PDB file of C-alpha atoms in Angstrom:
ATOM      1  CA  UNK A   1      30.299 -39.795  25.200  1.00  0.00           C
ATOM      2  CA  UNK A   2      30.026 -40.925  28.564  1.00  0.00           C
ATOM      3  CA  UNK A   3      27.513 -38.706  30.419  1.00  0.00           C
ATOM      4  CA  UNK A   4      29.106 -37.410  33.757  1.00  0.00           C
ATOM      5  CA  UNK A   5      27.240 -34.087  34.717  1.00  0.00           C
ATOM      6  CA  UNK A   6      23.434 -33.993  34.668  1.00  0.00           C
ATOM      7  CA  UNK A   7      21.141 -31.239  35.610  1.00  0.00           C
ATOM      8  CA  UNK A   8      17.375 -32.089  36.831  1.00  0.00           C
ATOM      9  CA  UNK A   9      15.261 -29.235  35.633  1.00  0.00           C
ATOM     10  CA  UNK A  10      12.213 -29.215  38.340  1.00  0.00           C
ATOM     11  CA  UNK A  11      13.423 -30.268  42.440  1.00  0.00           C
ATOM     12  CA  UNK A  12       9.915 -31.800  42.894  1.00  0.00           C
ATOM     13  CA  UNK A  13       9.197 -35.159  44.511  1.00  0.00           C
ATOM     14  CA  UNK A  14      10.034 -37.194  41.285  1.00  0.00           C
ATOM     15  CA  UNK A  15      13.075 -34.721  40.513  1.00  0.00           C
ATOM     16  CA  UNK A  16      14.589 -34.770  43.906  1.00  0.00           C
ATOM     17  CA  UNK A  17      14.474 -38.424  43.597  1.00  0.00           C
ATOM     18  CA  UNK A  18      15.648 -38.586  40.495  1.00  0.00           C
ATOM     19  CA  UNK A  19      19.068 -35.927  41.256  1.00  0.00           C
ATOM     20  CA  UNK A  20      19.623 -37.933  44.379  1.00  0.00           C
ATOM     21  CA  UNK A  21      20.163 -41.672  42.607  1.00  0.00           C
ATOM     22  CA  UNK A  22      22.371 -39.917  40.267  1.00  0.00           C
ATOM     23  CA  UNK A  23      24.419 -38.367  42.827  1.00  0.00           C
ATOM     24  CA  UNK A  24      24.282 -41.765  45.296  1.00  0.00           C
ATOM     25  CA  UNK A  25      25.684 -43.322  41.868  1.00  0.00           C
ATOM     26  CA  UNK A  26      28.380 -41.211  42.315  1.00  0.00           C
ATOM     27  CA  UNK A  27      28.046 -38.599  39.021  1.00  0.00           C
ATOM     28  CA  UNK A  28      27.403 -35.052  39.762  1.00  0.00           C
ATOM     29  CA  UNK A  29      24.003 -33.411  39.623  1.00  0.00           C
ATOM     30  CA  UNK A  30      22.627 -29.767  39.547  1.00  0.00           C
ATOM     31  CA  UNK A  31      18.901 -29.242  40.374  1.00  0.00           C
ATOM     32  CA  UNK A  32      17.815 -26.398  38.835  1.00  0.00           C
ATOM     33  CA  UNK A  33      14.791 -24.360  40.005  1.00  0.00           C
ATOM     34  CA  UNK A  34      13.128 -21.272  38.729  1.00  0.00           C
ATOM     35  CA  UNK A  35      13.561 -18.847  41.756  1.00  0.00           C
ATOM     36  CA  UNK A  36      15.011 -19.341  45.476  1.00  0.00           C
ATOM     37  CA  UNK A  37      11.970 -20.398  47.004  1.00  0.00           C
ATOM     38  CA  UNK A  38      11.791 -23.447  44.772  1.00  0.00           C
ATOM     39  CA  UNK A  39      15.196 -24.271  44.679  1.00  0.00           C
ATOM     40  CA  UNK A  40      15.009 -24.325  48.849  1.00  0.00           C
ATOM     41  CA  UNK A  41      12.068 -26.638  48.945  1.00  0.00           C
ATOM     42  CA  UNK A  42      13.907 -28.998  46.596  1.00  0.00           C
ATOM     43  CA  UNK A  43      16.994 -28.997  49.297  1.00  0.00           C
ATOM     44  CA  UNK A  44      14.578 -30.072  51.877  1.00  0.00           C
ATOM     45  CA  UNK A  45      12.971 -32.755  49.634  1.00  0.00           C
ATOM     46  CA  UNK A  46      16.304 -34.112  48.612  1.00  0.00           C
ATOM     47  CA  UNK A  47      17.689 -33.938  52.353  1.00  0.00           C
ATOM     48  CA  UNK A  48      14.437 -36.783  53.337  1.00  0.00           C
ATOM     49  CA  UNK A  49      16.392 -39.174  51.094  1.00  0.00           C
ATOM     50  CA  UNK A  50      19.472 -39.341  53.027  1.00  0.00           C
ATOM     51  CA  UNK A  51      17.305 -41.673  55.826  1.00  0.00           C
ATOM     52  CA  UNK A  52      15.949 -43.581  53.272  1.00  0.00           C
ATOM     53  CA  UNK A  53      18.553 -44.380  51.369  1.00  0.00           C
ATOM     54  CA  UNK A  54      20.473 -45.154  54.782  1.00  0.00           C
ATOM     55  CA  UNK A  55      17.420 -47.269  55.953  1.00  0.00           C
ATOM     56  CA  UNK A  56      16.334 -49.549  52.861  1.00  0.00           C
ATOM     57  CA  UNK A  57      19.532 -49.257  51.074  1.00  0.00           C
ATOM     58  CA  UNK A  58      21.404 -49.663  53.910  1.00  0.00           C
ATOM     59  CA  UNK A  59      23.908 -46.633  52.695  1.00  0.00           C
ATOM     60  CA  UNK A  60      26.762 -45.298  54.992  1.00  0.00           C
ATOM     61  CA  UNK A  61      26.958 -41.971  56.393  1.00  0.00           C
ATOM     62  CA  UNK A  62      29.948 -41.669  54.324  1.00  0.00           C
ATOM     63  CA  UNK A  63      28.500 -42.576  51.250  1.00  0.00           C
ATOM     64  CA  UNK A  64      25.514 -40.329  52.045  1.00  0.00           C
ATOM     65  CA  UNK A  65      28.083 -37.235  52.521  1.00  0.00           C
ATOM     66  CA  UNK A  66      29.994 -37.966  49.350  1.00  0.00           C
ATOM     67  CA  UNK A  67      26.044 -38.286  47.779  1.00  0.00           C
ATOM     68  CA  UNK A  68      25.481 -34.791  49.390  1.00  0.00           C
ATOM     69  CA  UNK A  69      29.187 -33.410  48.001  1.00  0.00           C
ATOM     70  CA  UNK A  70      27.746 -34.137  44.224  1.00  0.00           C
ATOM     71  CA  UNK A  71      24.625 -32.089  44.296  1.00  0.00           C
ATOM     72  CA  UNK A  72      24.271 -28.109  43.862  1.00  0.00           C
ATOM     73  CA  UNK A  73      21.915 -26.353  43.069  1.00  0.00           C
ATOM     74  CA  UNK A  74      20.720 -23.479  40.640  1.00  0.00           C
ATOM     75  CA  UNK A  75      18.161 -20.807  39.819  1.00  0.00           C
ATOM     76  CA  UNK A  76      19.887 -19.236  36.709  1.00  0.00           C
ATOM     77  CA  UNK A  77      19.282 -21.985  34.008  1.00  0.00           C
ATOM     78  CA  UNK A  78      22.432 -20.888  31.513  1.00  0.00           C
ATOM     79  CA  UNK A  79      24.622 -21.383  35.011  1.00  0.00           C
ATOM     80  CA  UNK A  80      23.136 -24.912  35.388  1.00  0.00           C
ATOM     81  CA  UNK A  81      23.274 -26.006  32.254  1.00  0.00           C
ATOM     82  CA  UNK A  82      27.057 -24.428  31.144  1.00  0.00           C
ATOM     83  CA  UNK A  83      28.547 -27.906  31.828  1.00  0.00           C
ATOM     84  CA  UNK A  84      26.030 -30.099  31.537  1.00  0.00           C
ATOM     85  CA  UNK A  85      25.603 -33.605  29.084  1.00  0.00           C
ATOM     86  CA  UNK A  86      22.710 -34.608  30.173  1.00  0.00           C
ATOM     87  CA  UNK A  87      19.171 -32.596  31.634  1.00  0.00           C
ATOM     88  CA  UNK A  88      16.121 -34.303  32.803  1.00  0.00           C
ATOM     89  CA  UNK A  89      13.611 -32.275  32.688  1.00  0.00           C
ATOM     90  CA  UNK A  90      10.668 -32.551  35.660  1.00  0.00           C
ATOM     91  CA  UNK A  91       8.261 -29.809  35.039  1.00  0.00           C
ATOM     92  CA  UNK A  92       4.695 -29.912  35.406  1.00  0.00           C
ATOM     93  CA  UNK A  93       2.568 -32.206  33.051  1.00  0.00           C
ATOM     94  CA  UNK A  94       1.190 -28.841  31.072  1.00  0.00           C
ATOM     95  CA  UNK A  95       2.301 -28.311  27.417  1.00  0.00           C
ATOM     96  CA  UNK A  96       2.622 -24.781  27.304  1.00  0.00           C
ATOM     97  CA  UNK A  97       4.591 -24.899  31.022  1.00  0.00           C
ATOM     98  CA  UNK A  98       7.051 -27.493  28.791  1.00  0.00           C
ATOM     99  CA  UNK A  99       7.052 -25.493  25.786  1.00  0.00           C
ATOM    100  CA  UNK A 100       8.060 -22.240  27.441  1.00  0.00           C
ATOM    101  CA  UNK A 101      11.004 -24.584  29.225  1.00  0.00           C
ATOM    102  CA  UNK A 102      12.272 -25.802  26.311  1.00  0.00           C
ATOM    103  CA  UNK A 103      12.667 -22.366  24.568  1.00  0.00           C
ATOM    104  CA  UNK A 104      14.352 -21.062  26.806  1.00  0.00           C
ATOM    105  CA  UNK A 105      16.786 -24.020  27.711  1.00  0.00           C
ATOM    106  CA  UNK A 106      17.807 -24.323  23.759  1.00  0.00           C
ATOM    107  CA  UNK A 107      19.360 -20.766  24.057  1.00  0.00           C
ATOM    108  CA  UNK A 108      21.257 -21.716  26.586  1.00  0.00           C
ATOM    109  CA  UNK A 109      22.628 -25.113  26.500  1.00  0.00           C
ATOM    110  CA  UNK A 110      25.741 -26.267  24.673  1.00  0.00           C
ATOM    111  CA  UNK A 111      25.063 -28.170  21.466  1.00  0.00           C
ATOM    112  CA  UNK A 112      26.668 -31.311  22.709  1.00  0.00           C
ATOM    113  CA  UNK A 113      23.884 -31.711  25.668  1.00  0.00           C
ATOM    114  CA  UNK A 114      21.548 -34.458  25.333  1.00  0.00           C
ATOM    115  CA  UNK A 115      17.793 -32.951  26.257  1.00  0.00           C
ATOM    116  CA  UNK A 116      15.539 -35.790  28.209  1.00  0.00           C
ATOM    117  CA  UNK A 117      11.711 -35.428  29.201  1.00  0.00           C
ATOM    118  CA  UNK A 118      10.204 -37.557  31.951  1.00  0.00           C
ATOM    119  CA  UNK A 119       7.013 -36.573  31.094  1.00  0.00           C
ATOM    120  CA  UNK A 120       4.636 -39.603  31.872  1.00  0.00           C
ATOM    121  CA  UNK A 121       1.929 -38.573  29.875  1.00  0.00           C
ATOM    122  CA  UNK A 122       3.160 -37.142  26.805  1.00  0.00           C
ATOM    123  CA  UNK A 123       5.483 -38.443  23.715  1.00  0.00           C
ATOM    124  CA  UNK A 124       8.724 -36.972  22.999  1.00  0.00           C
ATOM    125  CA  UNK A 125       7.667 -35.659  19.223  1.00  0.00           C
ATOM    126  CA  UNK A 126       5.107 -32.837  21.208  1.00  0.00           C
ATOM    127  CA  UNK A 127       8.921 -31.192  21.898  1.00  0.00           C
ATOM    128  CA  UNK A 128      11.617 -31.997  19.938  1.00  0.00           C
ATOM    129  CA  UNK A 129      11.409 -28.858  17.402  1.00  0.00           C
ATOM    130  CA  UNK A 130      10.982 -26.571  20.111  1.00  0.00           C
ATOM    131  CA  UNK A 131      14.582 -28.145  21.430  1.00  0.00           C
ATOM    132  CA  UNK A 132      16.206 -27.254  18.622  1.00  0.00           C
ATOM    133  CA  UNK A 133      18.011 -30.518  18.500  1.00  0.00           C
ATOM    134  CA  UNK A 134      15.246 -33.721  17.528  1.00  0.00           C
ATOM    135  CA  UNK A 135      17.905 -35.400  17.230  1.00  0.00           C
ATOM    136  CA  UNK A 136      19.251 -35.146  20.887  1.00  0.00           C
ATOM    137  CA  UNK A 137      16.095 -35.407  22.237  1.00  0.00           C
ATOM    138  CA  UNK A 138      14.116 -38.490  23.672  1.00  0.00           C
ATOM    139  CA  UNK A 139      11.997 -39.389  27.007  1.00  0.00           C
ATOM    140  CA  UNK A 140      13.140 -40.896  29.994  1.00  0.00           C
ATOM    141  CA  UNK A 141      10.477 -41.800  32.988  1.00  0.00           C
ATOM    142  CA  UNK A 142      11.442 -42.947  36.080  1.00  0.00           C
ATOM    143  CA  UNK A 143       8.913 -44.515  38.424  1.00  0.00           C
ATOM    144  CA  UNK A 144       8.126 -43.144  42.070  1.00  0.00           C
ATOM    145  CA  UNK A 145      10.606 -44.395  44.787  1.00  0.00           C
ATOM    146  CA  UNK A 146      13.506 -44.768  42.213  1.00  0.00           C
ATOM    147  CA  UNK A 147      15.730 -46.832  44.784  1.00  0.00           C
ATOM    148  CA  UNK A 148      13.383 -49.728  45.161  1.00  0.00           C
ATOM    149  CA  UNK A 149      11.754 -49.499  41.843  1.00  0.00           C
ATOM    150  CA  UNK A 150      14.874 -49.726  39.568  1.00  0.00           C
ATOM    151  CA  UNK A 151      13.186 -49.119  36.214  1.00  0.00           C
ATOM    152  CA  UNK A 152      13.491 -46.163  34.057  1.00  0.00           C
ATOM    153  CA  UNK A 153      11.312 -46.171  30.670  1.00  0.00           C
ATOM    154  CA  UNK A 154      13.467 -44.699  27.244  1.00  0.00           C
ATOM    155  CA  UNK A 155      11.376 -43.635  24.472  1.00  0.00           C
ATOM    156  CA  UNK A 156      12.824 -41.764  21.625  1.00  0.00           C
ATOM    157  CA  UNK A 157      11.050 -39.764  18.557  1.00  0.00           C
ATOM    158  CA  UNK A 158      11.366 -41.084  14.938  1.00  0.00           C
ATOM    159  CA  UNK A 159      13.807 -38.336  14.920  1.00  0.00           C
ATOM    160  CA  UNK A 160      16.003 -39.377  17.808  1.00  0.00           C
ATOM    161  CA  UNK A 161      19.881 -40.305  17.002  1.00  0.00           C
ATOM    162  CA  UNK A 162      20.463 -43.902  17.610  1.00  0.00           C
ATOM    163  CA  UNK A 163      23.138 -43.310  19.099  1.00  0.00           C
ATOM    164  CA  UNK A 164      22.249 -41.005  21.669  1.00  0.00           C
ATOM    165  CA  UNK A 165      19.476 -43.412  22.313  1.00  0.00           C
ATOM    166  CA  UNK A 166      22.447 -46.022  23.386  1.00  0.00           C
ATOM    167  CA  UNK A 167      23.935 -43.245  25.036  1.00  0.00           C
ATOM    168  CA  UNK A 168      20.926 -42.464  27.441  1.00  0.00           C
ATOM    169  CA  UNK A 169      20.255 -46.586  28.357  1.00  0.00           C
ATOM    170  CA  UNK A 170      24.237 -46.997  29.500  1.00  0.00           C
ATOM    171  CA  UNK A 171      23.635 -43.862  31.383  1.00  0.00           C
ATOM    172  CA  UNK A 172      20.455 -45.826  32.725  1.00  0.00           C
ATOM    173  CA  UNK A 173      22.486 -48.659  33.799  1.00  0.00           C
ATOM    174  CA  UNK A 174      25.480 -46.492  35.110  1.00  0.00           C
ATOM    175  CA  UNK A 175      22.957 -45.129  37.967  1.00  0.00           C
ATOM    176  CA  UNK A 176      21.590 -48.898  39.034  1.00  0.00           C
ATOM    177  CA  UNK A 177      18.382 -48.744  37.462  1.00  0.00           C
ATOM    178  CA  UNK A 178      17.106 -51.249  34.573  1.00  0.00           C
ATOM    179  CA  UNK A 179      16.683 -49.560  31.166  1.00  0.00           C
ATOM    180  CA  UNK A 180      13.268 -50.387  29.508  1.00  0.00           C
ATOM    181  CA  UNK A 181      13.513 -49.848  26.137  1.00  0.00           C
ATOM    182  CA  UNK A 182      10.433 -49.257  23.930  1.00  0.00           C
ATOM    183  CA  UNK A 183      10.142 -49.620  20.188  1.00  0.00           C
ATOM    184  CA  UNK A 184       7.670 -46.534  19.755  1.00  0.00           C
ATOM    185  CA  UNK A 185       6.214 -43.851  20.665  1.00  0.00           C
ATOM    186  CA  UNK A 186       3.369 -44.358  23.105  1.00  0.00           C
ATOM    187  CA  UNK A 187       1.253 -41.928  25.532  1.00  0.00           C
ATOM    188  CA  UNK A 188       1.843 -43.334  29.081  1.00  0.00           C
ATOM    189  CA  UNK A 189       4.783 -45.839  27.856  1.00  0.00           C
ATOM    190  CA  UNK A 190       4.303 -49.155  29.107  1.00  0.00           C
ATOM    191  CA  UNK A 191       3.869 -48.842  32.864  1.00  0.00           C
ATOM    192  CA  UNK A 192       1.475 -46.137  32.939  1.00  0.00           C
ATOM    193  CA  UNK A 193      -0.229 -46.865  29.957  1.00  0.00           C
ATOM    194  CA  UNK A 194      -1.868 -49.996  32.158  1.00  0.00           C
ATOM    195  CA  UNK A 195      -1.440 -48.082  35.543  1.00  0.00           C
ATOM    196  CA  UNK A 196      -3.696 -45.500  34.010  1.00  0.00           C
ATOM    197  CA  UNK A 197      -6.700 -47.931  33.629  1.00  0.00           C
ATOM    198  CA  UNK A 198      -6.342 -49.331  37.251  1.00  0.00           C
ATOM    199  CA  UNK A 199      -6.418 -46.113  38.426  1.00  0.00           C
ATOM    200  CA  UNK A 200      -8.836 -44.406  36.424  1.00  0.00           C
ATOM    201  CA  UNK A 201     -10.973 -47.210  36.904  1.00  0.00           C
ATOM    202  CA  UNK A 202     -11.106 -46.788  41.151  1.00  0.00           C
ATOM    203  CA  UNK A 203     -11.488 -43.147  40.843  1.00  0.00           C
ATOM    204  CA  UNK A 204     -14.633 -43.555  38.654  1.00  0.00           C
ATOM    205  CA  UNK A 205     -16.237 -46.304  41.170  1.00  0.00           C
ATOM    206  CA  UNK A 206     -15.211 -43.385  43.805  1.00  0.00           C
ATOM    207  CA  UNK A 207     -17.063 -40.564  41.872  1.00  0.00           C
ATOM    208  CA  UNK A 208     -20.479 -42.764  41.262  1.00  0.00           C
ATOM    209  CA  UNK A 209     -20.341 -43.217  44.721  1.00  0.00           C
ATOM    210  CA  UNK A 210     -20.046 -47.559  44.386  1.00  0.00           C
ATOM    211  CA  UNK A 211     -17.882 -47.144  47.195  1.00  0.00           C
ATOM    212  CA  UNK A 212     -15.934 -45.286  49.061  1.00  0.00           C
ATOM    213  CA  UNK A 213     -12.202 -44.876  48.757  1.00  0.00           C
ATOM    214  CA  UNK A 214     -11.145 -47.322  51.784  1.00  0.00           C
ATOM    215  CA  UNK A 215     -13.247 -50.192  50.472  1.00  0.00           C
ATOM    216  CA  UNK A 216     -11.636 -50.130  47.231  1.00  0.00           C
ATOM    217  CA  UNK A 217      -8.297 -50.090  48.456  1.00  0.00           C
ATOM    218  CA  UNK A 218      -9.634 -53.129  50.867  1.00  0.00           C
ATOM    219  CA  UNK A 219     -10.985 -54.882  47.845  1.00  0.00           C
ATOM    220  CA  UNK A 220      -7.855 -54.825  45.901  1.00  0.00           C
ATOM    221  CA  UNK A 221      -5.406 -55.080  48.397  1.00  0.00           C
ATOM    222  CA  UNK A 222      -7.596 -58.471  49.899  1.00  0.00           C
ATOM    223  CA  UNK A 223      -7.419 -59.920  46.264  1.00  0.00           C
ATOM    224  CA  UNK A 224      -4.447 -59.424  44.998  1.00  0.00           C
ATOM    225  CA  UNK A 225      -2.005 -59.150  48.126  1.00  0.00           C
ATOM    226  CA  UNK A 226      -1.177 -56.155  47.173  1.00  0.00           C
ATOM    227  CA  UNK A 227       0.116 -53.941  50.309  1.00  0.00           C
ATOM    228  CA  UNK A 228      -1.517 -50.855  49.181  1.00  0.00           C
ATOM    229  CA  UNK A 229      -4.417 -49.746  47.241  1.00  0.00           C
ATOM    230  CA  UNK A 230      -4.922 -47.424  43.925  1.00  0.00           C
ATOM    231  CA  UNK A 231      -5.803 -44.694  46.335  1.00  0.00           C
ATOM    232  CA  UNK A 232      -2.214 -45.118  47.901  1.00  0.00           C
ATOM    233  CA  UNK A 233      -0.900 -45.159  44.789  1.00  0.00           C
ATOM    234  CA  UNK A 234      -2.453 -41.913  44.165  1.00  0.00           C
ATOM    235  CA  UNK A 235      -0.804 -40.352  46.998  1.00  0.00           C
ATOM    236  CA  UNK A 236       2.538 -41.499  45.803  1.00  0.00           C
ATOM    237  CA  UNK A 237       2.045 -40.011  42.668  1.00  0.00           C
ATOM    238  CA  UNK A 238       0.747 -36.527  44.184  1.00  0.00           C
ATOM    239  CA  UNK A 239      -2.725 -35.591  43.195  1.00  0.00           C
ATOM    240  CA  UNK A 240      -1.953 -32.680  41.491  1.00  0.00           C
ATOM    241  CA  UNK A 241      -0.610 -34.943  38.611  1.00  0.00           C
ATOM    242  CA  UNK A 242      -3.106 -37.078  39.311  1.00  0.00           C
ATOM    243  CA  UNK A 243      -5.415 -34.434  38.338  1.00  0.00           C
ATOM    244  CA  UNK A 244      -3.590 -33.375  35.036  1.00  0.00           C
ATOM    245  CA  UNK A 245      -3.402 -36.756  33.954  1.00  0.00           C
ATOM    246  CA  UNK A 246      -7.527 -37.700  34.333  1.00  0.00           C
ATOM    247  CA  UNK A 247      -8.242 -33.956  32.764  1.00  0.00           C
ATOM    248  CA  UNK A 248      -5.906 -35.090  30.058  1.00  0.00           C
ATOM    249  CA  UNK A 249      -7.357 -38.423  29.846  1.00  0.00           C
ATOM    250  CA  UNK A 250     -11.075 -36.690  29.701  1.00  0.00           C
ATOM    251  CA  UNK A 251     -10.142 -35.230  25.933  1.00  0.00           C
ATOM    252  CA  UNK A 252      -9.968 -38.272  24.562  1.00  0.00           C
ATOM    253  CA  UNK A 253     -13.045 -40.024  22.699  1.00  0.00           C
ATOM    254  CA  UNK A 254     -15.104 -42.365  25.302  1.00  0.00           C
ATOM    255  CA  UNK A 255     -13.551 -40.969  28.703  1.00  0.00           C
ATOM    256  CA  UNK A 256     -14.905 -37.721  28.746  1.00  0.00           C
ATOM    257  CA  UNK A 257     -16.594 -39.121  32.443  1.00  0.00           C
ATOM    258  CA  UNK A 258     -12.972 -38.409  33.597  1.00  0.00           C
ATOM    259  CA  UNK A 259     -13.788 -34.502  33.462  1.00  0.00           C
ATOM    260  CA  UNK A 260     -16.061 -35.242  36.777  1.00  0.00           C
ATOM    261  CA  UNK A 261     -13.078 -37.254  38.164  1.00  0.00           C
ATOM    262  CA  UNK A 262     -10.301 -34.172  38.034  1.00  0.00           C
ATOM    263  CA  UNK A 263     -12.961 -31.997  39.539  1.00  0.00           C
ATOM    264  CA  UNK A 264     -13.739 -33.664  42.043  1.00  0.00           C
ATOM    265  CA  UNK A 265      -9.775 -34.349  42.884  1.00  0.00           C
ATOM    266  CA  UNK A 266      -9.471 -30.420  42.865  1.00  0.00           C
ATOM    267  CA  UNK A 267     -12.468 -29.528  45.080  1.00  0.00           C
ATOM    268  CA  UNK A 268     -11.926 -32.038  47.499  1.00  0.00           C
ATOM    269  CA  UNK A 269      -8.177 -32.853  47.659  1.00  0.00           C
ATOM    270  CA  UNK A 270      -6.245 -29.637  45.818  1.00  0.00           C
ATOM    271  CA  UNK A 271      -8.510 -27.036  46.722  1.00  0.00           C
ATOM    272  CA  UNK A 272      -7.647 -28.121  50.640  1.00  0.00           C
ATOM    273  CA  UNK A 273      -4.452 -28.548  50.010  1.00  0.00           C
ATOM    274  CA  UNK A 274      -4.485 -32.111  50.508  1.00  0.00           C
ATOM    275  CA  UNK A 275      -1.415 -33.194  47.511  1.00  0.00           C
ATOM    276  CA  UNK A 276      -0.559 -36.870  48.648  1.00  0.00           C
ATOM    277  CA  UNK A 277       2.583 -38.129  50.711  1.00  0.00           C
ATOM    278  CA  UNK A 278       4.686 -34.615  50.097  1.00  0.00           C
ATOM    279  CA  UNK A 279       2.067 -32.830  51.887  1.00  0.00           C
ATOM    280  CA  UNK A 280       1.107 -35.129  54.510  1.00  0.00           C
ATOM    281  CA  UNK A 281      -2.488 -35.984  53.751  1.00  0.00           C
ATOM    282  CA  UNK A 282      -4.432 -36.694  50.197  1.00  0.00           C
ATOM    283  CA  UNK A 283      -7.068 -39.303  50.619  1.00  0.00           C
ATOM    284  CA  UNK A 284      -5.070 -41.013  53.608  1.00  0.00           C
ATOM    285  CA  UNK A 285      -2.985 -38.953  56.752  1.00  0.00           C
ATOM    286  CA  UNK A 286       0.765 -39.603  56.524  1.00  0.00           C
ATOM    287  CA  UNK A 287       2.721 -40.301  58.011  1.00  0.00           C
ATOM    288  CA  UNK A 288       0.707 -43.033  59.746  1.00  0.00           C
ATOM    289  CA  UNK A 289      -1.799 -43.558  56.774  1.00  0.00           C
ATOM    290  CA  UNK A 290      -5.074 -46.439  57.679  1.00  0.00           C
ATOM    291  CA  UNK A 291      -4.059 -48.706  55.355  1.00  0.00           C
ATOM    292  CA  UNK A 292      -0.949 -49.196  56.404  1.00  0.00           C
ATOM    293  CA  UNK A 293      -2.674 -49.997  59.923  1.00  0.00           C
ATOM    294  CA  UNK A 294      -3.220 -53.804  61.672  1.00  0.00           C
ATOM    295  CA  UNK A 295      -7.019 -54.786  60.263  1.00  0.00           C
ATOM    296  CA  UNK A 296      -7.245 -52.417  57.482  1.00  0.00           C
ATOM    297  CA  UNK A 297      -7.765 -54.866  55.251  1.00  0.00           C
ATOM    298  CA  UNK A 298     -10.422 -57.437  57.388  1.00  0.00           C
ATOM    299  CA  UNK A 299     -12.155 -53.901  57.984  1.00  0.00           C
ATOM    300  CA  UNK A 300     -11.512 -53.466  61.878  1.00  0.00           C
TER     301      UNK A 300
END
């Protein structure tokens, strides 16, 4: 089966992104969003890709329009999902938030539609009786800024058809991005499971007060050549996963120092309603952020 219609459950900064490569690729793409409120800041979100895909994939206005013409959107899930072969879903990093999703989209779906989770923390098996069809069921993460970074991550269950696997990596390849297949289950996949350490490992130096926040960007960035630093990185990802993924990473046995880390990230950064890039300011000020400035890195 050759997966044509997709819906992206969840019109957040990794969904829009996600809707809006599927769409540029030319298939057609419902974003689905629990009430109007939602579903209207995921129309804004996915309107600030038409300029970047214009700028840095050099895109026409005409393809841009006939991106625009493939999108809709939803806030009844049976209407978005009546047609669908394929939905992603993009919900918050919180089992019960996914459980409660899944429930509900079972009932509804037709039995032919492949169910995909982009969850970047979890593994596919935490779901896949709740979906009421294992076998139609697997993972598939995409990374932040989807046009440049071309890689999506597949990860089925032991319980995932073969076949649907192959399904979902064409699909992959259909939309321009590189299909990374992995062998097993793993928390975190392959990319985050050694992104997690770099990161984890600056915001503990920033929590024991080694340094702060702008000289460990320096440090790495002066190093490596890197042109940002994990604290960038952190604002790409938003912090409010950022902070689900260290409280996560707190339960398990030798990192329960990671409890101070997602505190801290909600008192200073959440609390103030400082969420990364979307919301203009997390540890840096977008959209003109220091480390993006002439000297950051020789200190001036």
């Amino acid at each position: 089966m050759a997966i044509e219609k997709v819906v992206i459950a969840g019109g957040g900064t990794m969904g829009s992104q996600i809707a809006f490569q599927i769409a540029y690729s030319g298939l057609y793409v419902t974003v689905y969003d629990v009430n109007p409120a939602a579903s209207a800041a995921a129309k804004r979100r996915v309107a600030t890709w038409d300029r970047t895909y214009m700028r840095e994939r050099k895109a026409t206005p005409a393809v841009i329009k006939t991106t625009n013409d493939h999108l809709r959107y939803a806030t009844d899930l049976e209407t978005a999902v009546e047609d669908a072969d394929l939905v992603i879903e993009t919900v918050p990093e919180v089992v019960s938030v996914k459980n409660e999703f899944y429930a509900r989209l079972a009932k509804v779906a037709p039995q032919e539609t492949i169910f995909a989770t982009s969850t970047s923390t979890m593994v596919p098996s935490q779901f896949a009786a709740i979906t009421g069809r294992p076998g139609k069921f697997l993972a598939l993460h995409f990374t932040n800024h989807v046009w440049v970074n071309h890689l999506a991550e597949v990860m089925g269950h032991p319980g995932t058809d073969p076949v649907i696997y192959q399904e979902v990596v064409a699909f992959v390849r259909r939309i321009g991005m590189v299909p990374i297949q992995l062998q097993k289950e793993h928390p975190a996949y392959i990319l985050n499971a050694m992104l997690d350490s770099f990161l984890s490992t600056a915001l503990m130096l920033w929590v024991e007060g080694v340094a702060d926040f702008e000289t460990i960007d320096r440090t790495w960035m002066m190093a490596t050549g890197a042109v940002r630093g994990p604290f960038a990185v952190l604002d790409e990802i938003g912090l409010q996963t950022a902070y689900q993924l260290m409280l996560g990473a707190s339960a398990e046995p030798g990192r329960e120092g990671l409890v101070t880390v997602a505190h801290r990230i909600k008192i200073e950064l959440i609390d103030n309603h400082r969420l990364g890039q979307e919301t203009g300011a997390g540890f840096y000020e977008y959209p003109r952020p220091a480390f993006r400035r002439e000297g950051f890195v020789q200190g001036k």
